Amino acid sequence: MYEETKNHIFALDIGTRSVVGLLVSPAPGGKFTVLGYEREEHEERSMLDGQIHDVVAVADVIIRVKQRLESKLNVTLTDVAVAAPAGRSLHTQRTLVTEDISGLGQLTHNHIVALELSAVQQAQRMLAREHKINDFNQYYCVGYSVVNYYLDGEMIGSLMDQRGNEARVEVIATFLPRMVVDSLIAALKRADLNMLALTLEPIAAINVLVPSTMRRLNVALVDIGAGTSDIAITGDGTVIAYGMVPAAGDEITDALSQAYLLDFNIAEEVKRKLSTQEEVTFSDILGMEHTLTQNEVISQIEDAINNLADLISDRILELNSKPPQAVMLIGGGSLTPNLPQKVSERLSLPQARVAVRGVDAIQSFTDKADLSGPEFVTPLGIAVAAKKHPIKYLTVYLNEEPLRIFDLKQMTVGDVLLYAGVDIKRLHGRPGLAMTVHMNGKLKIIPGGHGTAPQILLNGNPVQLDAPIQAEDRLVFTPGQDGTSATAKPIELAEDESVDTLDVMLNDTPLSLSPMVMINGQEAAWDTPLKDRDQIEIRRPSTLREVLTAAQAYTPNMEMQQFQFTVNGRIMRHEYAMYSFFINGRKAQLDDKIQKNDQIVYHMQASASLPSIADVLPVEEQTAVNTIVTFNGKTLQIPTSETEIYLDGERAQLSDPIRANAAITLKVRFKREPVFSDVFRYVSDNLHATEPGKKLVITINGAPASFQDPIKTGDILEFEWK
């Protein structure tokens, strides 16, 4: 029996088909020993494609595996190392960070891990920006691999015990969405287990199967589970790519189930027997028993095997841009019949270059108990990753919300706020928006209010950003409030302006008028709230209108009055004044300028009589038709039409006064055609005979005529006594 020590590592591989738990102890020479293991399959399909769909059901399996292991080895297990599947939501980010190490002396293991994990943090932020997520903690890092170390600009194999001025590390970090990892943590919590370390399944496997000395080779490692096939590819001394295929052993099981009408669990048993037995016997859902050869069964699932081989091969080519030098298949799904041969064909590799690798290929364990087969490679890798490449988290509470962060150094309050996505630049409230105005042509800047400082309480006590944080600490953070935006009124800005009063006489009353306020050209009150970019002018009243306004004597009816009327439906307007104004005895208008000591007189006109129809009637509307003739050498106009005037429907005269909104109608009526005798009404000369015995001679255009002969415009009329 073994007593639990800090060095023992409890590792869990929580897979789609089963849960494997094992206890590992470090051994001399950087190797490990398996102390014991337990395995149990899920009773229901509580996991799909590596994602936990039923937390309670998965937790129950974990509890049973844990309890059996505790009983077998006489230990109490509280901390566990786990791996997350690559799954459908895996994201990979490659990044490089640099650190000044000039004052550190020889670099220690802790220095190197801190540098690596700072690169992981940077990758996490880059991923969040790419996916336009403000909270980069929506992604958890589930593993990383170092691509290269650099010391003072030169690539180096290891930074351990090195000295220099600048260290750099390039990493490939892999992330899963928070909900994937949170469901894993929830299942562990129900089993009373604390997640000590987290890695990614392909990272765990590659750490034990492909040591760093082999990573100059271009090798693809494919972990074929039940729901997904996870891929990691090495080259140039490091892991160069991660990926996944959303197909694995369950697709083969489903094909068997469909081909022979089998319950899924029965189909799973048949699939496993195919790799070890020449002949299999099973009963379908109708109770019929079948005994078939291995080749007969395989022929029925050939399409599913081909599809899986196609997906894996295509994904490897997509990640690597060419066939790798070799492919290692691990995981229970790697035992699918003929799969290695089909992958080798599709990648144009010799069959010997695509092989299933099991526990026997792992060199870092001195004792593997009785573990064998490819399905135990990942659990062993999880244990090694927990020791050699740990990603540890600690839990703190920020405003009562749990936050899991990297435990990569002595964490501070500032680190926690960074992890929570709080913009450190926004801790203090921003100053309120300033306002700029122009006062009498001069720029004035009015500042906004100052922002307030943030309030930070650690376990109830005020702290600063550099205060250290421990696991389970409770942090309350209240950001500073922004300052208020600038406000101002003309009266508040007028102190710097020296403007004289205006002294005048108004209707024999002496006045001393204060300056006035103009905002954007419009007169305003002294307490008017200003807006940004307002143009303010403080000056003395300069026009008669402004003087009357300042003296509170102005009324709107001092302006020119206007009313509207219509003439034959045509809208017309007329202006008139109700007041008379005089400046120094001269008649004035409201817009006239005022000088200091001017004498101003104004009064309402005694009779602001309304104009007559004749005053407002347009010339073009005063139309008359005349016959124009020449009579004894004089030109005469003889009206041949008359105009009837109606005001609001009533007969009116041109001399009648008009009123507002009046409707004037003009109607023209033509008279009979004029005759010679009509001219006498328009002649003032004496036309009687001056001498007796004279004879009257009448002609029209030189021809004899009578008084009743018609005349027309242009005729020449003669009337004389001969």
mmCIF file of C-alpha atoms in Angstrom, residues 274 278-280 291-298:
data_model
loop_
_atom_site.group_PDB
_atom_site.id
_atom_site.type_symbol
_atom_site.label_atom_id
_atom_site.label_comp_id
_atom_site.label_asym_id
_atom_site.label_seq_id
_atom_site.Cartn_x
_atom_site.Cartn_y
_atom_site.Cartn_z
ATOM 1 C CA LEU A 274 -12.627 -7.732 -34.598
ATOM 2 C CA GLU A 278 -11.042 -14.413 -36.464
ATOM 3 C CA GLU A 279 -14.723 -15.080 -35.832
ATOM 4 C CA VAL A 280 -17.356 -13.194 -33.843
ATOM 5 C CA THR A 291 -21.604 -16.064 -36.279
ATOM 6 C CA LEU A 292 -19.475 -14.313 -38.901
ATOM 7 C CA THR A 293 -15.837 -14.220 -39.872
ATOM 8 C CA GLN A 294 -13.759 -11.138 -39.276
ATOM 9 C CA ASN A 295 -13.568 -10.393 -43.000
ATOM 10 C CA GLU A 296 -17.350 -10.731 -43.454
ATOM 11 C CA VAL A 297 -18.019 -8.139 -40.763
ATOM 12 C CA ILE A 298 -15.287 -5.796 -41.975
#
